[in-house]
CSV table of N, CA, C and O in Angstrom, one decimal:
chain,number,residue,atom,x,y,z
A,1,UNK,N,87.3,118.9,100.4
A,1,UNK,CA,88.3,117.9,100.8
A,1,UNK,C,88.6,117.0,99.6
A,1,UNK,O,87.8,116.8,98.7
A,2,UNK,N,89.7,116.3,99.7
A,2,UNK,CA,90.1,115.4,98.7
A,2,UNK,C,89.8,114.0,99.0
A,2,UNK,O,88.9,113.7,99.8
A,3,UNK,N,90.4,113.1,98.3
A,3,UNK,CA,90.2,111.7,98.4
A,3,UNK,C,91.5,110.9,98.3
A,3,UNK,O,92.4,111.4,97.6
A,4,UNK,N,91.6,109.8,98.9
A,4,UNK,CA,92.8,109.0,98.8
A,4,UNK,C,92.4,107.5,98.7
A,4,UNK,O,91.3,107.1,99.3
A,5,UNK,N,93.2,106.7,98.1
A,5,UNK,CA,92.9,105.3,98.0
A,5,UNK,C,93.3,104.5,99.2
A,5,UNK,O,94.3,104.9,99.9
A,6,UNK,N,92.6,103.5,99.6
A,6,UNK,CA,92.9,102.7,100.7
A,6,UNK,C,92.8,101.2,100.4
A,6,UNK,O,92.0,100.8,99.5
A,7,UNK,N,93.6,100.3,101.0
A,7,UNK,CA,93.6,98.9,100.8
A,7,UNK,C,93.8,98.3,102.2
A,7,UNK,O,94.8,98.4,102.8
A,8,UNK,N,92.7,97.6,102.7
A,8,UNK,CA,92.7,97.1,104.1
A,8,UNK,C,92.3,95.6,104.1
A,8,UNK,O,91.2,95.3,103.8
A,9,UNK,N,93.2,94.7,104.5
A,9,UNK,CA,92.8,93.3,104.7
A,9,UNK,C,91.9,93.2,106.0
A,9,UNK,O,92.2,93.9,106.9
A,10,UNK,N,90.9,92.4,105.9
A,10,UNK,CA,90.0,92.2,107.0
A,10,UNK,C,89.6,90.7,107.1
A,10,UNK,O,89.4,90.1,106.1
A,11,UNK,N,89.4,90.2,108.3
A,11,UNK,CA,89.0,88.8,108.5
A,11,UNK,C,87.8,88.8,109.4
A,11,UNK,O,87.5,89.7,110.2
A,12,UNK,N,87.0,87.7,109.3
A,12,UNK,CA,85.8,87.6,110.2
A,12,UNK,C,85.0,86.4,109.6
A,12,UNK,O,85.3,85.9,108.5
A,13,UNK,N,84.0,86.0,110.3
A,13,UNK,CA,83.2,84.8,109.8
A,13,UNK,C,82.4,85.1,108.5
A,13,UNK,O,82.1,84.2,107.8
A,14,UNK,N,82.2,86.4,108.2
A,14,UNK,CA,81.5,86.8,107.0
A,14,UNK,C,82.0,88.2,106.6
A,14,UNK,O,82.6,88.9,107.4
A,15,UNK,N,81.6,88.7,105.4
A,15,UNK,CA,82.1,90.0,104.9
A,15,UNK,C,81.5,91.1,105.8
A,15,UNK,O,82.3,92.0,106.1
A,16,UNK,N,80.3,91.1,106.2
A,16,UNK,CA,79.7,92.1,107.0
A,16,UNK,C,80.4,92.3,108.3
A,16,UNK,O,80.7,93.4,108.7
A,17,UNK,N,80.7,91.2,109.0
A,17,UNK,CA,81.4,91.3,110.3
A,17,UNK,C,82.8,91.8,110.1
A,17,UNK,O,83.2,92.7,110.9
A,18,UNK,N,83.5,91.3,109.1
A,18,UNK,CA,84.9,91.8,108.8
A,18,UNK,C,84.9,93.3,108.5
A,18,UNK,O,85.7,94.0,108.9
A,19,UNK,N,83.9,93.7,107.6
A,19,UNK,CA,83.8,95.1,107.3
A,19,UNK,C,83.6,96.0,108.5
A,19,UNK,O,84.3,97.0,108.7
A,20,UNK,N,82.6,95.6,109.3
A,20,UNK,CA,82.3,96.4,110.5
A,20,UNK,C,83.5,96.5,111.5
A,20,UNK,O,83.7,97.5,112.1
A,21,UNK,N,84.2,95.4,111.6
A,21,UNK,CA,85.3,95.3,112.5
A,21,UNK,C,86.4,96.3,112.0
A,21,UNK,O,87.1,97.0,112.8
A,22,UNK,N,86.7,96.2,110.7
A,22,UNK,CA,87.7,97.1,110.1
A,22,UNK,C,87.3,98.6,110.2
A,22,UNK,O,88.2,99.4,110.6
A,23,UNK,N,86.1,98.9,110.0
A,23,UNK,CA,85.6,100.3,110.2
A,23,UNK,C,85.8,100.7,111.6
A,23,UNK,O,86.3,101.8,111.9
A,24,UNK,N,85.4,99.9,112.6
A,24,UNK,CA,85.6,100.3,114.0
A,24,UNK,C,87.1,100.5,114.3
A,24,UNK,O,87.4,101.4,115.0
A,25,UNK,N,87.9,99.5,113.9
A,25,UNK,CA,89.3,99.7,114.1
A,25,UNK,C,89.9,101.0,113.6
A,25,UNK,O,90.6,101.7,114.3
A,26,UNK,N,89.6,101.3,112.4
A,26,UNK,CA,90.1,102.5,111.8
A,26,UNK,C,89.5,103.8,112.4
A,26,UNK,O,90.2,104.8,112.5
A,27,UNK,N,88.3,103.7,112.9
A,27,UNK,CA,87.7,104.9,113.6
A,27,UNK,C,88.5,105.1,114.9
A,27,UNK,O,88.8,106.2,115.3
A,28,UNK,N,88.8,104.0,115.6
A,28,UNK,CA,89.6,104.1,116.8
A,28,UNK,C,91.0,104.6,116.5
A,28,UNK,O,91.5,105.5,117.2
A,29,UNK,N,91.6,104.1,115.5
A,29,UNK,CA,93.0,104.5,115.1
A,29,UNK,C,93.0,106.0,114.6
A,29,UNK,O,94.0,106.7,114.9
A,30,UNK,N,92.1,106.4,113.8
A,30,UNK,CA,92.1,107.7,113.1
A,30,UNK,C,91.1,108.7,113.6
A,30,UNK,O,91.1,109.9,113.1
A,31,UNK,N,90.3,108.4,114.6
A,31,UNK,CA,89.3,109.3,115.1
A,31,UNK,C,88.0,109.2,114.4
A,31,UNK,O,87.8,108.6,113.4
A,32,UNK,N,87.0,109.9,115.0
A,32,UNK,CA,85.6,109.8,114.6
A,32,UNK,C,85.1,111.0,113.8
A,32,UNK,O,84.0,111.2,113.6
A,33,UNK,N,86.1,111.9,113.5
A,33,UNK,CA,85.7,113.2,113.0
A,33,UNK,C,85.5,113.2,111.4
A,33,UNK,O,85.2,114.2,110.8
A,34,UNK,N,85.8,112.1,110.8
A,34,UNK,CA,85.7,112.0,109.3
A,34,UNK,C,86.9,112.4,108.6
A,34,UNK,O,87.9,112.8,109.2
A,35,UNK,N,86.9,112.2,107.3
A,35,UNK,CA,88.0,112.6,106.5
A,35,UNK,C,89.3,111.9,106.9
A,35,UNK,O,90.4,112.5,106.9
A,36,UNK,N,89.2,110.6,107.2
A,36,UNK,CA,90.4,109.8,107.6
A,36,UNK,C,91.1,109.2,106.4
A,36,UNK,O,92.3,108.8,106.6
A,37,UNK,N,90.5,109.1,105.2
A,37,UNK,CA,91.1,108.4,104.1
A,37,UNK,C,91.2,106.9,104.3
A,37,UNK,O,92.0,106.3,103.6
A,38,UNK,N,90.3,106.4,105.1
A,38,UNK,CA,90.4,104.9,105.4
A,38,UNK,C,89.0,104.3,105.2
A,38,UNK,O,88.0,105.0,104.9
A,39,UNK,N,88.9,103.0,105.4
A,39,UNK,CA,87.6,102.3,105.3
A,39,UNK,C,86.6,102.9,106.4
A,39,UNK,O,85.4,102.6,106.2
A,40,UNK,N,87.1,103.6,107.4
A,40,UNK,CA,86.2,104.2,108.4
A,40,UNK,C,85.1,105.1,107.7
A,40,UNK,O,84.0,105.3,108.3
A,41,UNK,N,85.4,105.6,106.5
A,41,UNK,CA,84.5,106.6,105.9
A,41,UNK,C,83.4,105.9,105.1
A,41,UNK,O,82.5,106.5,104.7
A,42,UNK,N,83.5,104.6,105.0
A,42,UNK,CA,82.5,103.8,104.2
A,42,UNK,C,81.4,103.3,105.0
A,42,UNK,O,81.6,102.8,106.1
A,43,UNK,N,80.2,103.4,104.5
A,43,UNK,CA,79.0,102.9,105.1
A,43,UNK,C,78.6,101.6,104.7
A,43,UNK,O,77.9,100.8,105.4
A,44,UNK,N,78.9,101.2,103.4
A,44,UNK,CA,78.5,100.0,102.8
A,44,UNK,C,79.7,99.3,102.1
A,44,UNK,O,80.8,100.0,101.9
A,45,UNK,N,79.6,98.1,101.8
A,45,UNK,CA,80.6,97.3,101.0
A,45,UNK,C,80.0,96.6,99.9
A,45,UNK,O,78.9,96.0,100.0
A,46,UNK,N,80.7,96.5,98.8
A,46,UNK,CA,80.2,95.8,97.6
A,46,UNK,C,81.2,94.6,97.3
A,46,UNK,O,82.4,94.9,97.1
A,47,UNK,N,80.7,93.4,97.4
A,47,UNK,CA,81.6,92.3,97.1
A,47,UNK,C,81.9,92.2,95.6
A,47,UNK,O,80.9,92.2,94.8
A,48,UNK,N,83.1,92.2,95.2
A,48,UNK,CA,83.5,92.0,93.8
A,48,UNK,C,83.7,90.5,93.7
A,48,UNK,O,84.6,90.0,94.2
A,49,UNK,N,82.8,89.9,93.0
A,49,UNK,CA,82.7,88.5,92.9
A,49,UNK,C,83.8,87.9,91.9
A,49,UNK,O,83.6,87.7,90.7
A,50,UNK,N,85.0,87.7,92.5
A,50,UNK,CA,86.1,87.2,91.7
A,50,UNK,C,86.7,86.1,92.6
A,50,UNK,O,86.5,86.0,93.8
A,51,UNK,N,87.6,85.3,92.0
A,51,UNK,CA,88.2,84.2,92.7
A,51,UNK,C,89.1,84.6,93.9
A,51,UNK,O,89.6,85.7,93.8
A,52,UNK,N,89.1,83.8,95.0
A,52,UNK,CA,90.0,84.1,96.1
A,52,UNK,C,91.4,84.1,95.6
A,52,UNK,O,91.8,83.3,94.8
A,53,UNK,N,92.2,85.0,96.1
A,53,UNK,CA,93.6,85.1,95.7
A,53,UNK,C,94.4,85.6,96.9
A,53,UNK,O,93.9,85.9,98.0
A,54,UNK,N,95.7,85.6,96.8
A,54,UNK,CA,96.6,86.1,97.9
A,54,UNK,C,96.3,87.6,98.1
A,54,UNK,O,95.8,88.3,97.2
A,55,UNK,N,96.7,88.0,99.3
A,55,UNK,CA,96.6,89.4,99.6
A,55,UNK,C,97.3,90.3,98.6
A,55,UNK,O,96.8,91.3,98.2
A,56,UNK,N,98.5,89.9,98.3
A,56,UNK,CA,99.3,90.7,97.3
A,56,UNK,C,98.6,90.8,95.9
A,56,UNK,O,98.6,91.8,95.3
A,57,UNK,N,98.2,89.6,95.4
A,57,UNK,CA,97.5,89.6,94.1
A,57,UNK,C,96.2,90.4,94.2
A,57,UNK,O,95.8,91.1,93.2
A,58,UNK,N,95.5,90.3,95.3
A,58,UNK,CA,94.2,91.0,95.4
A,58,UNK,C,94.5,92.5,95.5
A,58,UNK,O,93.7,93.3,94.9
A,59,UNK,N,95.6,92.9,96.1
A,59,UNK,CA,95.9,94.4,96.1
A,59,UNK,C,96.2,94.9,94.7
A,59,UNK,O,95.7,96.0,94.4
A,60,UNK,N,96.9,94.1,94.0
A,60,UNK,CA,97.2,94.5,92.6
A,60,UNK,C,95.9,94.6,91.8
A,60,UNK,O,95.7,95.6,91.0
A,61,UNK,N,95.0,93.7,92.0
A,61,UNK,CA,93.7,93.7,91.3
A,61,UNK,C,92.9,94.9,91.7
A,61,UNK,O,92.3,95.6,90.9
A,62,UNK,N,92.9,95.2,93.0
A,62,UNK,CA,92.1,96.3,93.5
A,62,UNK,C,92.7,97.6,93.0
A,62,UNK,O,91.9,98.5,92.6
A,63,UNK,N,94.0,97.7,92.9
A,63,UNK,CA,94.6,98.9,92.3
A,63,UNK,C,94.1,99.1,90.9
A,63,UNK,O,93.8,100.2,90.4
A,64,UNK,N,94.0,98.0,90.1
A,64,UNK,CA,93.5,98.1,88.7
A,64,UNK,C,92.1,98.6,88.7
A,64,UNK,O,91.8,99.5,87.9
A,65,UNK,N,91.3,98.1,89.6
A,65,UNK,CA,89.9,98.6,89.6
A,65,UNK,C,89.7,100.0,90.0
A,65,UNK,O,89.0,100.8,89.4
A,66,UNK,N,90.5,100.4,91.0
A,66,UNK,CA,90.5,101.8,91.5
A,66,UNK,C,91.0,102.8,90.3
A,66,UNK,O,90.3,103.8,90.0
A,67,UNK,N,92.1,102.4,89.7
A,67,UNK,CA,92.7,103.3,88.7
A,67,UNK,C,91.8,103.3,87.4
A,67,UNK,O,91.9,104.3,86.6
A,68,UNK,N,91.0,102.3,87.2
A,68,UNK,CA,90.1,102.2,86.0
A,68,UNK,C,88.8,102.9,86.3
A,68,UNK,O,87.9,103.0,85.5
A,69,UNK,N,88.6,103.5,87.5
A,69,UNK,CA,87.4,104.1,87.9
A,69,UNK,C,86.2,103.2,87.8
A,69,UNK,O,85.1,103.6,87.3
A,70,UNK,N,86.4,102.0,88.3
A,70,UNK,CA,85.3,101.0,88.3
A,70,UNK,C,84.1,101.6,89.0
A,70,UNK,O,84.2,102.1,90.1
A,71,UNK,N,82.9,101.7,88.3
A,71,UNK,CA,81.8,102.3,88.9
A,71,UNK,C,81.2,101.7,90.2
A,71,UNK,O,80.5,102.4,90.9
A,72,UNK,N,81.6,100.5,90.5
A,72,UNK,CA,81.1,99.8,91.7
A,72,UNK,C,81.8,100.5,92.9
A,72,UNK,O,81.3,100.4,94.1
A,73,UNK,N,83.0,101.1,92.8
A,73,UNK,CA,83.8,101.5,93.9
A,73,UNK,C,84.4,102.9,93.7
A,73,UNK,O,85.2,103.3,94.5
A,74,UNK,N,84.1,103.6,92.6
A,74,UNK,CA,84.8,104.8,92.3
A,74,UNK,C,84.4,106.1,93.1
A,74,UNK,O,85.2,107.0,93.2
A,75,UNK,N,83.3,106.1,93.7
A,75,UNK,CA,82.8,107.3,94.4
A,75,UNK,C,83.4,107.3,95.8
A,75,UNK,O,83.2,106.3,96.6
A,76,UNK,N,84.0,108.4,96.2
A,76,UNK,CA,84.5,108.5,97.6
A,76,UNK,C,83.4,108.4,98.7
A,76,UNK,O,83.7,108.1,99.8
A,77,UNK,N,82.2,108.6,98.3
A,77,UNK,CA,81.0,108.5,99.2
A,77,UNK,C,80.3,107.2,99.0
A,77,UNK,O,79.3,106.9,99.8
A,78,UNK,N,80.7,106.4,98.1
A,78,UNK,CA,80.0,105.1,97.8
A,78,UNK,C,80.6,104.0,98.6
A,78,UNK,O,81.4,104.2,99.5
A,79,UNK,N,80.2,102.8,98.2
A,79,UNK,CA,80.7,101.6,98.9
A,79,UNK,C,82.2,101.3,98.8
A,79,UNK,O,82.8,101.7,97.8
A,80,UNK,N,82.7,100.6,99.8
A,80,UNK,CA,84.0,100.0,99.6
A,80,UNK,C,83.9,98.8,98.8
A,80,UNK,O,82.8,98.2,98.7
A,81,UNK,N,85.0,98.4,98.1
A,81,UNK,CA,85.0,97.2,97.4
A,81,UNK,C,85.5,96.1,98.3
A,81,UNK,O,86.2,96.4,99.3
A,82,UNK,N,85.3,94.8,98.0
A,82,UNK,CA,85.8,93.7,98.8
A,82,UNK,C,86.1,92.6,97.8
A,82,UNK,O,85.3,92.1,97.1
A,83,UNK,N,87.4,92.2,97.8
A,83,UNK,CA,87.8,91.0,97.1
A,83,UNK,C,88.2,89.9,98.1
A,83,UNK,O,88.8,90.1,99.1
A,84,UNK,N,87.7,88.6,97.8
A,84,UNK,CA,88.1,87.5,98.7
A,84,UNK,C,89.6,87.2,98.6
A,84,UNK,O,90.1,87.2,97.5
A,85,UNK,N,90.2,87.0,99.8
A,85,UNK,CA,91.6,86.8,99.9
A,85,UNK,C,91.9,85.7,100.9
A,85,UNK,O,91.1,85.3,101.7
A,86,UNK,N,93.1,85.2,100.7
A,86,UNK,CA,93.8,84.5,101.8
A,86,UNK,C,94.9,85.4,102.3
A,86,UNK,O,95.7,85.8,101.5
A,87,UNK,N,94.8,85.8,103.6
A,87,UNK,CA,95.7,86.8,104.1
A,87,UNK,C,97.1,86.2,104.2
A,87,UNK,O,97.3,85.0,104.0
A,88,UNK,N,98.1,87.1,104.4
A,88,UNK,CA,99.5,86.7,104.5
A,88,UNK,C,99.7,85.7,105.7
A,88,UNK,O,100.6,84.9,105.7
A,89,UNK,N,98.8,85.7,106.7
A,89,UNK,CA,98.9,84.8,107.8
A,89,UNK,C,98.1,83.5,107.5
A,89,UNK,O,98.0,82.7,108.4
A,90,UNK,N,97.5,83.3,106.3
A,90,UNK,CA,96.8,82.1,106.0
A,90,UNK,C,95.3,82.1,106.3
A,90,UNK,O,94.7,81.1,106.0
A,91,UNK,N,94.8,83.2,106.8
A,91,UNK,CA,93.3,83.2,107.1
A,91,UNK,C,92.5,83.6,105.8
A,91,UNK,O,93.0,84.3,105.0
A,92,UNK,N,91.3,83.2,105.8
A,92,UNK,CA,90.4,83.6,104.7
A,92,UNK,C,89.8,84.9,105.1
A,92,UNK,O,89.4,85.1,106.3
A,93,UNK,N,89.7,85.8,104.2
A,93,UNK,CA,89.2,87.1,104.5
A,93,UNK,C,88.9,87.9,103.2
A,93,UNK,O,88.6,87.3,102.2
A,94,UNK,N,88.9,89.2,103.4
A,94,UNK,CA,88.6,90.1,102.3
A,94,UNK,C,89.6,91.3,102.2
A,94,UNK,O,90.0,91.8,103.3
A,95,UNK,N,89.9,91.7,101.1
A,95,UNK,CA,90.6,93.0,100.9
A,95,UNK,C,89.6,94.1,100.7
A,95,UNK,O,88.9,94.0,99.7
A,96,UNK,N,89.5,95.0,101.6
A,96,UNK,CA,88.6,96.1,101.5
A,96,UNK,C,89.3,97.2,100.8
A,96,UNK,O,90.5,97.5,101.2
A,97,UNK,N,88.7,97.9,99.9
A,97,UNK,CA,89.5,98.9,99.1
A,97,UNK,C,88.5,99.9,98.5
A,97,UNK,O,87.3,99.7,98.4
A,98,UNK,N,89.1,101.0,98.1
A,98,UNK,CA,88.4,102.0,97.4
A,98,UNK,C,89.0,103.4,97.6
A,98,UNK,O,90.2,103.5,97.9
A,99,UNK,N,88.2,104.4,97.4
A,99,UNK,CA,88.6,105.8,97.6
A,99,UNK,C,87.8,106.4,98.7
A,99,UNK,O,86.6,106.2,98.7
A,100,UNK,N,88.5,107.1,99.6
A,100,UNK,CA,87.8,107.7,100.8
A,100,UNK,C,88.1,109.1,100.9
A,100,UNK,O,89.2,109.5,100.6
A,101,UNK,N,87.2,109.9,101.5
A,101,UNK,CA,87.4,111.3,101.7
A,101,UNK,C,88.6,111.5,102.7
A,101,UNK,O,88.8,110.7,103.6
A,102,UNK,N,89.4,112.5,102.4
A,102,UNK,CA,90.6,112.8,103.1
A,102,UNK,C,90.8,114.2,103.3
A,102,UNK,O,90.6,115.0,102.4
């Protein structure tokens, strides 16, 4: 199977809670059989310790990291990346991103 990039904003009181909620949501949306190309395929998350930024700016930064094959997030079986963001609705959260099996 192949892989596809994903970019998912998530909110919650902490990164772990937001990550788990996003994974649950995408499993519900795309099924539990695997190969969804979403954050549902990820078991762990790696915080990319950078300044909080807008969702749009974080997506651009995440695209740079994915296209540069950043070793923290480059493996489709490895962790999702997480950048701190302020969502479009003004909430503090994280942009979860990476490459997932598809």
